[in-house]
Amino acid sequence: MEHTLSRLLAHERIRAARRHVERTDDVTLARQAALSATPAPTGAEGARGARLVDLFREVGLAEVGVDDAGNVRGWFGNGEGSPVVLAAHLDTVFGPEVDVRVKRRGQRLEGPGISDNARGLAALVAVAEALVTTGVPTTRPILFAATVGEEGSGDLRGVKYLLNGKRETGNGKPVAFIALDGAGLERVIHRALGSRRYHVTFRGPGGHSWAAFGVANPANAVGRAAALLADLPIVTAPRTTCAVVGLGGGTGLNSIPQDAWLDLDLRSEDPRALAQLDVTVRAALGRAADDENRTRTKGTPPLRVEVQLVGDRPCGITPRAHPLVQAAIAANRALGRDAELASASTDANAPIALGIPAIALGAGGKAGDAHLTTEWYENVEGALGIVRALLVTAAMAEVG
């Protein structure tokens, strides 16, 4: 792969594409700010998607359109065979009530979502524009995709739809999938951090806090469940976690609730570990219900537990030795940067689970306060992150 990257760096059209990325760095930054200022809550990405349609057409991608899930697509190259997919997600973690206007403070841009993922989207457009403008010849076609539903409750809805296998990815299963997500230059995310998310509800008869005292109390069951889950053994190899991330219930200070709930986030890089944790957690929830029912007044109804799966992000790995990961490592080295192999939950999770080689890359620059309204981005070596994405994409698309 080192040889491939050396050949790419010497290729006249790739050199021209790199110069185009560097020369239009200010344009990319302006696009980033404009995209960030366009609201895109998960499930309501239409306005930002429409802007991506305009940008894809503006830079010269072919067959630009929006699929039934809301993903924006555009094609580059006349090559045949299975495509390379370069993607970035449209949505943010912020609701429609959040002010997403972008402020500039010196060299810093501040605004909710300015890095995650306005930076990835701007880089996606920049790579497309560089390839089209300089006419880089690729053996394989490249599908550029701006996906919906990557964050939180979106549960990777867009990329799962995109990779269904019967839809928009061209002449077969992609040979490589590259997600551009946020800022940074060192990390190469090749391990997919999987998660299962549950909304758990305990239901009972309820009643007056004095007159009905002794009935099975859903609030007590939530407390029992949270305590049992907190006492689960910590698994470090592979790292596997279970977090209570929300709880609630009740209607008043003098009423035993008829229902109470808690939300759980289970995570692991290893599918077997995640499956085992799932079994353990369900057993703990059942025990919490049983323990509460054993204490209830004789003859009163038992409470029951309902477990609703609200998120399922698969886990897995693209091996370090795979040419895609090696291309990213070689690209970092060619740009004078070490590569940090890492794990995260991104759009790359879905293709990895389907057996498609996939990684996620930052799109250059520095950022902080992700998922907070104080999120910021500084365009320090921002162009290098886009050049890295260009090199990795070109390597997998087999430049002629």
mmCIF file of C-alpha atoms in Angstrom:
data_model
loop_
_atom_site.group_PDB
_atom_site.id
_atom_site.type_symbol
_atom_site.label_atom_id
_atom_site.label_comp_id
_atom_site.label_asym_id
_atom_site.label_seq_id
_atom_site.Cartn_x
_atom_site.Cartn_y
_atom_site.Cartn_z
ATOM 1 C CA MET A 1 0.000 0.000 0.000
ATOM 2 C CA GLU A 2 2.956 2.324 0.566
ATOM 3 C CA HIS A 3 3.824 1.830 -3.104
ATOM 4 C CA THR A 4 0.249 2.602 -4.137
ATOM 5 C CA LEU A 5 0.220 5.828 -2.136
ATOM 6 C CA SER A 6 3.622 6.856 -3.533
ATOM 7 C CA ARG A 7 2.299 6.305 -7.047
ATOM 8 C CA LEU A 8 -0.840 8.303 -6.248
ATOM 9 C CA LEU A 9 1.123 11.205 -4.836
ATOM 10 C CA ALA A 10 3.139 11.329 -8.062
ATOM 11 C CA HIS A 11 0.061 11.044 -10.309
ATOM 12 C CA GLU A 12 -0.456 14.280 -12.231
ATOM 13 C CA ARG A 13 -4.228 14.369 -11.712
ATOM 14 C CA ILE A 14 -4.021 13.528 -7.994
ATOM 15 C CA ARG A 15 -1.431 16.269 -7.526
ATOM 16 C CA ALA A 16 -3.799 18.656 -9.298
ATOM 17 C CA ALA A 17 -6.680 17.474 -7.096
ATOM 18 C CA ARG A 18 -4.605 18.100 -3.977
ATOM 19 C CA ARG A 19 -3.747 21.598 -5.159
ATOM 20 C CA HIS A 20 -7.443 22.222 -5.784
ATOM 21 C CA VAL A 21 -8.312 21.161 -2.227
ATOM 22 C CA GLU A 22 -5.657 23.460 -0.794
ATOM 23 C CA ARG A 23 -6.539 26.381 -3.067
ATOM 24 C CA THR A 24 -10.253 26.178 -2.189
ATOM 25 C CA ASP A 25 -9.777 25.740 1.552
ATOM 26 C CA ASP A 26 -11.618 28.991 2.307
ATOM 27 C CA VAL A 27 -14.531 27.916 0.115
ATOM 28 C CA THR A 28 -14.768 24.630 2.030
ATOM 29 C CA LEU A 29 -14.760 26.482 5.335
ATOM 30 C CA ALA A 30 -17.547 28.794 4.147
ATOM 31 C CA ARG A 31 -19.600 25.781 3.061
ATOM 32 C CA GLN A 32 -19.008 24.193 6.440
ATOM 33 C CA ALA A 33 -20.357 27.248 8.248
ATOM 34 C CA ALA A 34 -23.388 27.484 5.954
ATOM 35 C CA LEU A 35 -24.220 23.796 6.381
ATOM 36 C CA SER A 36 -23.833 24.030 10.149
ATOM 37 C CA ALA A 37 -26.268 26.953 10.207
ATOM 38 C CA THR A 38 -28.894 24.848 8.408
ATOM 39 C CA PRO A 39 -30.856 22.887 11.045
ATOM 40 C CA ALA A 40 -30.741 19.091 10.693
ATOM 41 C CA PRO A 41 -32.162 17.313 13.754
ATOM 42 C CA THR A 42 -32.241 13.544 13.456
ATOM 43 C CA GLY A 43 -35.379 12.719 11.490
ATOM 44 C CA ALA A 44 -35.673 16.234 10.055
ATOM 45 C CA GLU A 45 -32.641 16.547 7.795
ATOM 46 C CA GLY A 46 -34.563 17.740 4.714
ATOM 47 C CA ALA A 47 -33.362 21.337 4.595
ATOM 48 C CA ARG A 48 -29.719 20.377 4.902
ATOM 49 C CA GLY A 49 -30.224 17.509 2.476
ATOM 50 C CA ALA A 50 -31.620 19.939 -0.094
ATOM 51 C CA ARG A 51 -28.495 22.040 0.286
ATOM 52 C CA LEU A 52 -26.341 18.962 -0.334
ATOM 53 C CA VAL A 53 -28.313 18.239 -3.499
ATOM 54 C CA ASP A 54 -27.444 21.741 -4.741
ATOM 55 C CA LEU A 55 -23.780 21.351 -3.794
ATOM 56 C CA PHE A 56 -23.458 17.899 -5.385
ATOM 57 C CA ARG A 57 -24.862 19.302 -8.628
ATOM 58 C CA GLU A 58 -22.770 22.448 -8.351
ATOM 59 C CA VAL A 59 -19.503 20.503 -8.157
ATOM 60 C CA GLY A 60 -20.448 18.244 -11.051
ATOM 61 C CA LEU A 61 -21.486 14.870 -9.616
ATOM 62 C CA ALA A 62 -23.744 12.751 -11.806
ATOM 63 C CA GLU A 63 -27.181 11.243 -11.100
ATOM 64 C CA VAL A 64 -27.695 13.378 -8.008
ATOM 65 C CA GLY A 65 -30.834 12.499 -6.101
ATOM 66 C CA VAL A 66 -32.510 11.711 -2.795
ATOM 67 C CA ASP A 67 -33.548 8.157 -1.932
ATOM 68 C CA ASP A 68 -36.638 7.100 -0.001
ATOM 69 C CA ALA A 69 -34.797 7.276 3.328
ATOM 70 C CA GLY A 70 -33.653 10.856 2.695
ATOM 71 C CA ASN A 71 -30.023 10.099 1.830
ATOM 72 C CA VAL A 72 -28.490 12.389 -0.795
ATOM 73 C CA ARG A 73 -26.500 10.583 -3.486
ATOM 74 C CA GLY A 74 -24.224 11.521 -6.354
ATOM 75 C CA TRP A 75 -21.852 9.564 -8.573
ATOM 76 C CA PHE A 76 -18.347 10.126 -9.888
ATOM 77 C CA GLY A 77 -16.544 8.122 -12.544
ATOM 78 C CA ASN A 78 -17.497 5.922 -15.446
ATOM 79 C CA GLY A 79 -15.823 2.811 -14.127
ATOM 80 C CA GLU A 80 -17.689 -0.446 -13.873
ATOM 81 C CA GLY A 81 -17.925 -2.890 -11.050
ATOM 82 C CA SER A 82 -18.507 -2.505 -7.358
ATOM 83 C CA PRO A 83 -18.244 1.062 -6.095
ATOM 84 C CA VAL A 84 -16.330 2.829 -3.379
ATOM 85 C CA VAL A 85 -18.627 4.762 -1.026
ATOM 86 C CA LEU A 86 -17.552 8.046 0.564
ATOM 87 C CA ALA A 87 -20.149 9.234 3.062
ATOM 88 C CA ALA A 88 -20.888 11.812 5.749
ATOM 89 C CA HIS A 89 -23.980 12.065 7.924
ATOM 90 C CA LEU A 90 -26.434 14.940 7.642
ATOM 91 C CA ASP A 91 -27.991 14.957 11.096
ATOM 92 C CA THR A 92 -26.977 16.519 14.391
ATOM 93 C CA VAL A 93 -27.833 15.690 18.003
ATOM 94 C CA PHE A 94 -29.604 19.021 18.434
ATOM 95 C CA GLY A 95 -33.360 19.508 18.405
ATOM 96 C CA PRO A 96 -35.268 22.108 16.382
ATOM 97 C CA GLU A 97 -35.327 24.510 19.333
ATOM 98 C CA VAL A 98 -31.529 24.968 19.323
ATOM 99 C CA ASP A 99 -30.067 28.080 17.702
ATOM 100 C CA VAL A 100 -27.531 26.735 15.193
ATOM 101 C CA ARG A 101 -26.177 30.051 13.979
ATOM 102 C CA VAL A 102 -22.379 30.064 13.626
ATOM 103 C CA LYS A 103 -20.180 32.674 15.274
ATOM 104 C CA ARG A 104 -16.579 33.443 14.348
ATOM 105 C CA ARG A 105 -14.174 34.271 17.162
ATOM 106 C CA GLY A 106 -10.759 34.866 15.619
ATOM 107 C CA GLN A 107 -9.769 31.616 13.881
ATOM 108 C CA ARG A 108 -12.489 29.664 15.670
ATOM 109 C CA LEU A 109 -15.955 28.863 14.369
ATOM 110 C CA GLU A 110 -18.505 28.177 17.100
ATOM 111 C CA GLY A 111 -21.911 26.595 16.663
ATOM 112 C CA PRO A 112 -23.836 23.407 17.443
ATOM 113 C CA GLY A 113 -22.721 20.784 14.929
ATOM 114 C CA ILE A 114 -19.954 22.884 13.357
ATOM 115 C CA SER A 115 -17.648 19.876 13.499
ATOM 116 C CA ASP A 116 -20.052 16.940 13.896
ATOM 117 C CA ASN A 117 -20.900 16.817 11.145
ATOM 118 C CA ALA A 118 -20.779 20.012 9.108
ATOM 119 C CA ARG A 119 -17.041 19.417 8.730
ATOM 120 C CA GLY A 120 -17.563 15.928 7.342
ATOM 121 C CA LEU A 121 -20.172 17.168 4.867
ATOM 122 C CA ALA A 122 -17.999 20.052 3.666
ATOM 123 C CA ALA A 123 -15.097 17.637 3.186
ATOM 124 C CA LEU A 124 -17.364 15.257 1.261
ATOM 125 C CA VAL A 125 -18.189 18.040 -1.191
ATOM 126 C CA ALA A 126 -14.542 19.145 -1.380
ATOM 127 C CA VAL A 127 -13.319 15.662 -2.351
ATOM 128 C CA ALA A 128 -16.033 15.385 -5.000
ATOM 129 C CA GLU A 129 -15.186 18.791 -6.432
ATOM 130 C CA ALA A 130 -11.463 18.019 -6.568
ATOM 131 C CA LEU A 131 -12.030 14.726 -8.410
ATOM 132 C CA VAL A 132 -14.468 16.235 -10.910
ATOM 133 C CA THR A 133 -12.486 19.413 -11.553
ATOM 134 C CA THR A 134 -9.225 17.613 -12.232
ATOM 135 C CA GLY A 135 -10.749 14.598 -13.983
ATOM 136 C CA VAL A 136 -9.060 11.936 -11.888
ATOM 137 C CA PRO A 137 -9.457 8.620 -13.785
ATOM 138 C CA THR A 138 -10.780 5.823 -11.561
ATOM 139 C CA THR A 139 -11.367 2.198 -12.439
ATOM 140 C CA ARG A 140 -14.224 1.946 -9.947
ATOM 141 C CA PRO A 141 -17.145 4.355 -9.597
ATOM 142 C CA ILE A 142 -17.427 6.390 -6.402
ATOM 143 C CA LEU A 143 -20.749 6.934 -4.679
ATOM 144 C CA PHE A 144 -20.891 10.116 -2.613
ATOM 145 C CA ALA A 145 -23.585 9.853 0.064
ATOM 146 C CA ALA A 146 -24.897 12.256 2.702
ATOM 147 C CA THR A 147 -26.813 10.020 5.081
ATOM 148 C CA VAL A 148 -29.697 10.590 7.479
ATOM 149 C CA GLY A 149 -30.200 9.166 10.948
ATOM 150 C CA GLU A 150 -26.644 8.566 12.124
ATOM 151 C CA GLU A 151 -26.996 10.161 15.533
ATOM 152 C CA GLY A 152 -28.713 8.723 18.607
ATOM 153 C CA SER A 153 -32.249 7.590 17.901
ATOM 154 C CA GLY A 154 -31.540 7.585 14.173
ATOM 155 C CA ASP A 155 -29.904 4.188 14.737
ATOM 156 C CA LEU A 156 -27.889 4.400 11.478
ATOM 157 C CA ARG A 157 -31.166 4.384 9.554
ATOM 158 C CA GLY A 158 -29.764 6.084 6.470
ATOM 159 C CA VAL A 159 -26.680 3.967 5.927
ATOM 160 C CA LYS A 160 -28.607 0.768 6.678
ATOM 161 C CA TYR A 161 -31.036 1.715 3.915
ATOM 162 C CA LEU A 162 -28.235 2.710 1.550
ATOM 163 C CA LEU A 163 -26.504 -0.649 1.936
ATOM 164 C CA ASN A 164 -29.630 -2.763 1.681
ATOM 165 C CA GLY A 165 -28.085 -4.436 -1.370
ATOM 166 C CA LYS A 166 -31.024 -3.845 -3.665
ATOM 167 C CA ARG A 167 -30.888 -0.116 -3.980
ATOM 168 C CA GLU A 168 -28.493 2.684 -4.773
ATOM 169 C CA THR A 169 -24.944 1.349 -4.443
ATOM 170 C CA GLY A 170 -24.506 0.422 -8.070
ATOM 171 C CA ASN A 171 -23.240 -2.807 -9.556
ATOM 172 C CA GLY A 172 -22.804 -4.818 -6.390
ATOM 173 C CA LYS A 173 -21.644 -4.694 -2.809
ATOM 174 C CA PRO A 174 -19.196 -1.816 -2.245
ATOM 175 C CA VAL A 175 -15.523 -2.744 -2.103
ATOM 176 C CA ALA A 176 -14.920 -0.063 0.514
ATOM 177 C CA PHE A 177 -16.878 2.391 2.643
ATOM 178 C CA ILE A 178 -15.283 5.528 4.096
ATOM 179 C CA ALA A 179 -17.208 7.744 6.525
ATOM 180 C CA LEU A 180 -16.115 11.330 7.107
ATOM 181 C CA ASP A 181 -17.138 12.249 10.632
ATOM 182 C CA GLY A 182 -16.064 15.377 12.464
ATOM 183 C CA ALA A 183 -12.585 16.858 12.656
ATOM 184 C CA GLY A 184 -9.103 15.459 13.201
ATOM 185 C CA LEU A 185 -6.266 13.921 11.240
ATOM 186 C CA GLU A 186 -4.689 11.159 13.321
ATOM 187 C CA ARG A 187 -7.502 8.714 14.070
ATOM 188 C CA VAL A 188 -8.400 5.864 11.740
ATOM 189 C CA ILE A 189 -11.552 4.248 13.117
ATOM 190 C CA HIS A 190 -11.581 0.625 11.986
ATOM 191 C CA ARG A 191 -13.311 -0.965 14.997
ATOM 192 C CA ALA A 192 -17.060 -0.501 15.153
ATOM 193 C CA LEU A 193 -18.327 0.141 18.670
ATOM 194 C CA GLY A 194 -21.690 -1.587 18.789
ATOM 195 C CA SER A 195 -24.607 -0.732 21.042
ATOM 196 C CA ARG A 196 -28.031 -1.933 22.032
ATOM 197 C CA ARG A 197 -30.368 0.589 23.584
ATOM 198 C CA TYR A 198 -33.433 -0.313 25.580
ATOM 199 C CA HIS A 199 -36.410 1.501 27.040
ATOM 200 C CA VAL A 200 -37.515 -0.624 29.993
ATOM 201 C CA THR A 201 -40.908 -0.099 31.635
ATOM 202 C CA PHE A 202 -42.150 -1.689 34.857
ATOM 203 C CA ARG A 203 -45.959 -1.634 35.181
ATOM 204 C CA GLY A 204 -48.073 -2.257 38.284
ATOM 205 C CA PRO A 205 -51.496 -1.461 39.766
ATOM 206 C CA GLY A 206 -50.486 1.852 41.337
ATOM 207 C CA GLY A 207 -52.607 3.566 43.939
ATOM 208 C CA HIS A 208 -52.608 5.946 46.891
ATOM 209 C CA SER A 209 -49.214 6.124 48.558
ATOM 210 C CA TRP A 210 -50.833 5.363 51.953
ATOM 211 C CA ALA A 211 -53.955 3.381 51.230
ATOM 212 C CA ALA A 212 -52.366 1.162 48.553
ATOM 213 C CA PHE A 213 -48.974 0.829 50.198
ATOM 214 C CA GLY A 214 -47.714 -2.705 49.801
ATOM 215 C CA VAL A 215 -48.635 -3.163 46.150
ATOM 216 C CA ALA A 216 -45.743 -3.895 43.792
ATOM 217 C CA ASN A 217 -44.153 -0.525 43.098
ATOM 218 C CA PRO A 218 -42.675 0.096 39.609
ATOM 219 C CA ALA A 219 -40.454 2.846 41.027
ATOM 220 C CA ASN A 220 -38.942 0.380 43.484
ATOM 221 C CA ALA A 221 -38.346 -2.057 40.605
ATOM 222 C CA VAL A 222 -36.509 0.636 38.650
ATOM 223 C CA GLY A 223 -34.315 1.255 41.673
ATOM 224 C CA ARG A 224 -33.660 -2.463 42.122
ATOM 225 C CA ALA A 225 -32.797 -2.817 38.437
ATOM 226 C CA ALA A 226 -30.450 0.168 38.459
ATOM 227 C CA ALA A 227 -28.642 -1.211 41.531
ATOM 228 C CA LEU A 228 -28.284 -4.676 39.998
ATOM 229 C CA LEU A 229 -26.934 -3.230 36.744
ATOM 230 C CA ALA A 230 -24.498 -0.980 38.597
ATOM 231 C CA ASP A 231 -23.086 -4.054 40.345
ATOM 232 C CA LEU A 232 -22.423 -6.016 37.155
ATOM 233 C CA PRO A 233 -18.746 -7.038 36.828
ATOM 234 C CA ILE A 234 -16.659 -4.644 34.747
ATOM 235 C CA VAL A 235 -15.459 -6.297 31.540
ATOM 236 C CA THR A 236 -12.278 -4.792 30.108
ATOM 237 C CA ALA A 237 -11.212 -7.318 27.472
ATOM 238 C CA PRO A 238 -13.043 -6.674 25.276
ATOM 239 C CA ARG A 239 -14.315 -3.506 26.931
ATOM 240 C CA THR A 240 -18.060 -3.935 27.426
ATOM 241 C CA THR A 241 -20.334 -1.510 29.273
ATOM 242 C CA CYS A 242 -23.896 -1.106 30.484
ATOM 243 C CA ALA A 243 -25.050 2.365 31.501
ATOM 244 C CA VAL A 244 -28.359 3.554 32.920
ATOM 245 C CA VAL A 245 -28.809 6.780 30.938
ATOM 246 C CA GLY A 246 -32.283 7.867 32.032
ATOM 247 C CA LEU A 247 -35.106 6.994 34.401
ATOM 248 C CA GLY A 248 -38.456 8.325 35.456
ATOM 249 C CA GLY A 249 -42.075 7.671 36.388
ATOM 250 C CA GLY A 250 -44.798 8.744 38.755
ATOM 251 C CA THR A 251 -47.591 11.316 38.651
ATOM 252 C CA GLY A 252 -47.629 12.914 42.095
ATOM 253 C CA LEU A 253 -46.226 13.010 45.611
ATOM 254 C CA ASN A 254 -49.083 10.951 47.052
ATOM 255 C CA SER A 255 -49.402 8.257 44.368
ATOM 256 C CA ILE A 256 -47.629 4.979 43.815
ATOM 257 C CA PRO A 257 -46.939 5.032 40.059
ATOM 258 C CA GLN A 258 -48.581 2.642 37.664
ATOM 259 C CA ASP A 259 -45.414 2.638 35.605
ATOM 260 C CA ALA A 260 -41.782 3.659 35.885
ATOM 261 C CA TRP A 261 -39.006 3.347 33.341
ATOM 262 C CA LEU A 262 -35.282 3.407 32.706
ATOM 263 C CA ASP A 263 -33.203 3.708 29.532
ATOM 264 C CA LEU A 264 -30.117 1.549 29.009
ATOM 265 C CA ASP A 265 -27.118 1.813 26.696
ATOM 266 C CA LEU A 266 -25.133 -1.422 26.223
ATOM 267 C CA ARG A 267 -21.844 -1.207 24.284
ATOM 268 C CA SER A 268 -18.986 -3.381 23.103
ATOM 269 C CA GLU A 269 -16.577 -3.789 20.201
ATOM 270 C CA ASP A 270 -17.137 -7.549 20.237
ATOM 271 C CA PRO A 271 -20.467 -8.995 19.008
ATOM 272 C CA ARG A 272 -20.282 -12.051 21.272
ATOM 273 C CA ALA A 273 -19.548 -9.904 24.325
ATOM 274 C CA LEU A 274 -22.446 -7.603 23.455
ATOM 275 C CA ALA A 275 -24.784 -10.578 23.036
ATOM 276 C CA GLN A 276 -23.711 -12.020 26.390
ATOM 277 C CA LEU A 277 -24.192 -8.660 28.080
ATOM 278 C CA ASP A 278 -27.671 -8.498 26.581
ATOM 279 C CA VAL A 279 -28.551 -11.845 28.207
ATOM 280 C CA THR A 280 -27.104 -10.730 31.550
ATOM 281 C CA VAL A 281 -29.007 -7.441 31.517
ATOM 282 C CA ARG A 282 -32.317 -9.083 30.677
ATOM 283 C CA ALA A 283 -31.789 -11.509 33.565
ATOM 284 C CA ALA A 284 -31.144 -8.587 35.932
ATOM 285 C CA LEU A 285 -34.339 -6.853 34.799
ATOM 286 C CA GLY A 286 -36.319 -10.037 35.407
ATOM 287 C CA ARG A 287 -34.755 -10.409 38.843
ATOM 288 C CA ALA A 288 -35.673 -6.821 39.745
ATOM 289 C CA ALA A 289 -39.296 -7.528 38.859
ATOM 290 C CA ASP A 290 -39.281 -10.815 40.795
ATOM 291 C CA ASP A 291 -37.722 -9.212 43.869
ATOM 292 C CA GLU A 292 -40.324 -6.456 43.925
ATOM 293 C CA ASN A 293 -43.177 -8.899 43.376
ATOM 294 C CA ARG A 294 -42.022 -11.036 46.309
ATOM 295 C CA THR A 295 -42.482 -8.094 48.674
ATOM 296 C CA ARG A 296 -46.007 -7.169 47.555
ATOM 297 C CA THR A 297 -49.097 -7.629 49.708
ATOM 298 C CA LYS A 298 -50.685 -11.033 49.204
ATOM 299 C CA GLY A 299 -53.485 -11.001 46.687
ATOM 300 C CA THR A 300 -52.400 -7.830 44.913
ATOM 301 C CA PRO A 301 -51.466 -7.924 41.210
ATOM 302 C CA PRO A 302 -47.818 -8.499 40.250
ATOM 303 C CA LEU A 303 -45.951 -5.940 38.234
ATOM 304 C CA ARG A 304 -44.630 -6.822 34.820
ATOM 305 C CA VAL A 305 -41.642 -5.629 32.829
ATOM 306 C CA GLU A 306 -41.598 -4.566 29.187
ATOM 307 C CA VAL A 307 -38.268 -4.312 27.338
ATOM 308 C CA GLN A 308 -38.300 -2.285 24.124
ATOM 309 C CA LEU A 309 -35.269 -2.257 21.805
ATOM 310 C CA VAL A 310 -34.881 1.337 20.570
ATOM 311 C CA GLY A 311 -31.410 1.139 19.041
ATOM 312 C CA ASP A 312 -29.233 -1.589 17.576
ATOM 313 C CA ARG A 313 -25.824 -0.614 16.218
ATOM 314 C CA PRO A 314 -23.782 -3.619 15.125
ATOM 315 C CA CYS A 315 -20.149 -4.037 16.071
ATOM 316 C CA GLY A 316 -17.165 -5.566 14.320
ATOM 317 C CA ILE A 317 -13.794 -4.760 12.829
ATOM 318 C CA THR A 318 -12.047 -4.086 9.549
ATOM 319 C CA PRO A 319 -8.717 -5.842 10.185
ATOM 320 C CA ARG A 320 -5.609 -3.723 10.419
ATOM 321 C CA ALA A 321 -4.072 -5.734 7.566
ATOM 322 C CA HIS A 322 -6.924 -4.934 5.165
ATOM 323 C CA PRO A 323 -5.888 -2.710 2.223
ATOM 324 C CA LEU A 324 -8.421 -0.042 3.252
ATOM 325 C CA VAL A 325 -6.932 0.371 6.720
ATOM 326 C CA GLN A 326 -3.428 0.149 5.276
ATOM 327 C CA ALA A 327 -4.316 2.871 2.757
ATOM 328 C CA ALA A 328 -5.363 5.184 5.584
ATOM 329 C CA ILE A 329 -2.209 4.441 7.568
ATOM 330 C CA ALA A 330 -0.064 5.031 4.476
ATOM 331 C CA ALA A 331 -1.898 8.274 3.703
ATOM 332 C CA ASN A 332 -1.239 9.549 7.219
ATOM 333 C CA ARG A 333 2.416 8.640 6.887
ATOM 334 C CA ALA A 334 2.654 10.348 3.498
ATOM 335 C CA LEU A 335 1.230 13.516 5.059
ATOM 336 C CA GLY A 336 3.716 13.361 7.938
ATOM 337 C CA ARG A 337 1.275 12.200 10.591
ATOM 338 C CA ASP A 338 1.087 9.064 12.701
ATOM 339 C CA ALA A 339 -2.106 7.051 12.467
ATOM 340 C CA GLU A 340 -4.025 6.216 15.640
ATOM 341 C CA LEU A 341 -6.170 3.119 15.137
ATOM 342 C CA ALA A 342 -9.364 3.591 17.110
ATOM 343 C CA SER A 343 -12.887 2.468 17.914
ATOM 344 C CA ALA A 344 -16.092 4.507 17.675
ATOM 345 C CA SER A 345 -19.748 4.306 16.711
ATOM 346 C CA THR A 346 -20.194 5.784 13.227
ATOM 347 C CA ASP A 347 -21.877 5.095 9.904
ATOM 348 C CA ALA A 348 -19.044 2.608 9.306
ATOM 349 C CA ASN A 349 -20.669 0.205 11.805
ATOM 350 C CA ALA A 350 -23.335 -0.860 9.325
ATOM 351 C CA PRO A 351 -21.060 -1.847 6.429
ATOM 352 C CA ILE A 352 -18.621 -3.626 8.752
ATOM 353 C CA ALA A 353 -21.502 -5.764 10.029
ATOM 354 C CA LEU A 354 -22.394 -6.614 6.424
ATOM 355 C CA GLY A 355 -18.865 -7.722 5.609
ATOM 356 C CA ILE A 356 -18.001 -4.541 3.713
ATOM 357 C CA PRO A 357 -14.552 -3.112 4.565
ATOM 358 C CA ALA A 358 -15.176 0.233 6.240
ATOM 359 C CA ILE A 359 -13.425 2.943 8.219
ATOM 360 C CA ALA A 360 -14.267 6.397 9.544
ATOM 361 C CA LEU A 361 -11.938 9.375 9.271
ATOM 362 C CA GLY A 362 -11.893 12.868 10.682
ATOM 363 C CA ALA A 363 -11.878 15.597 8.041
ATOM 364 C CA GLY A 364 -8.987 17.705 9.333
ATOM 365 C CA GLY A 365 -8.752 20.646 11.694
ATOM 366 C CA LYS A 366 -9.302 20.698 15.442
ATOM 367 C CA ALA A 367 -12.583 20.680 17.332
ATOM 368 C CA GLY A 368 -14.053 20.458 20.799
ATOM 369 C CA ASP A 369 -17.270 20.378 22.855
ATOM 370 C CA ALA A 370 -18.855 17.806 20.542
ATOM 371 C CA HIS A 371 -22.599 17.339 21.128
ATOM 372 C CA LEU A 372 -22.734 20.575 23.143
ATOM 373 C CA THR A 373 -24.133 23.908 22.022
ATOM 374 C CA THR A 374 -20.651 25.350 22.594
ATOM 375 C CA GLU A 375 -19.106 23.110 19.907
ATOM 376 C CA TRP A 376 -16.192 24.716 18.057
ATOM 377 C CA TYR A 377 -13.887 24.144 15.091
ATOM 378 C CA GLU A 378 -10.466 25.585 14.167
ATOM 379 C CA ASN A 379 -9.183 25.083 10.651
ATOM 380 C CA VAL A 380 -5.662 24.038 11.656
ATOM 381 C CA GLU A 381 -4.352 21.869 8.806
ATOM 382 C CA GLY A 382 -7.926 21.363 7.752
ATOM 383 C CA ALA A 383 -6.983 20.848 4.109
ATOM 384 C CA LEU A 384 -4.715 17.939 5.075
ATOM 385 C CA GLY A 385 -7.705 16.010 6.405
ATOM 386 C CA ILE A 386 -9.480 16.416 3.079
ATOM 387 C CA VAL A 387 -6.345 15.413 1.176
ATOM 388 C CA ARG A 388 -6.171 12.263 3.322
ATOM 389 C CA ALA A 389 -9.767 11.406 2.418
ATOM 390 C CA LEU A 390 -8.964 12.073 -1.240
ATOM 391 C CA LEU A 391 -5.942 9.751 -1.174
ATOM 392 C CA VAL A 392 -7.713 6.894 0.587
ATOM 393 C CA THR A 393 -10.730 7.144 -1.717
ATOM 394 C CA ALA A 394 -8.528 7.276 -4.817
ATOM 395 C CA ALA A 395 -6.480 4.294 -3.632
ATOM 396 C CA MET A 396 -9.591 2.148 -3.224
ATOM 397 C CA ALA A 397 -11.130 3.383 -6.504
ATOM 398 C CA GLU A 398 -7.933 2.347 -8.333
ATOM 399 C CA VAL A 399 -6.725 5.425 -10.173
ATOM 400 C CA GLY A 400 -5.565 4.628 -13.696
#
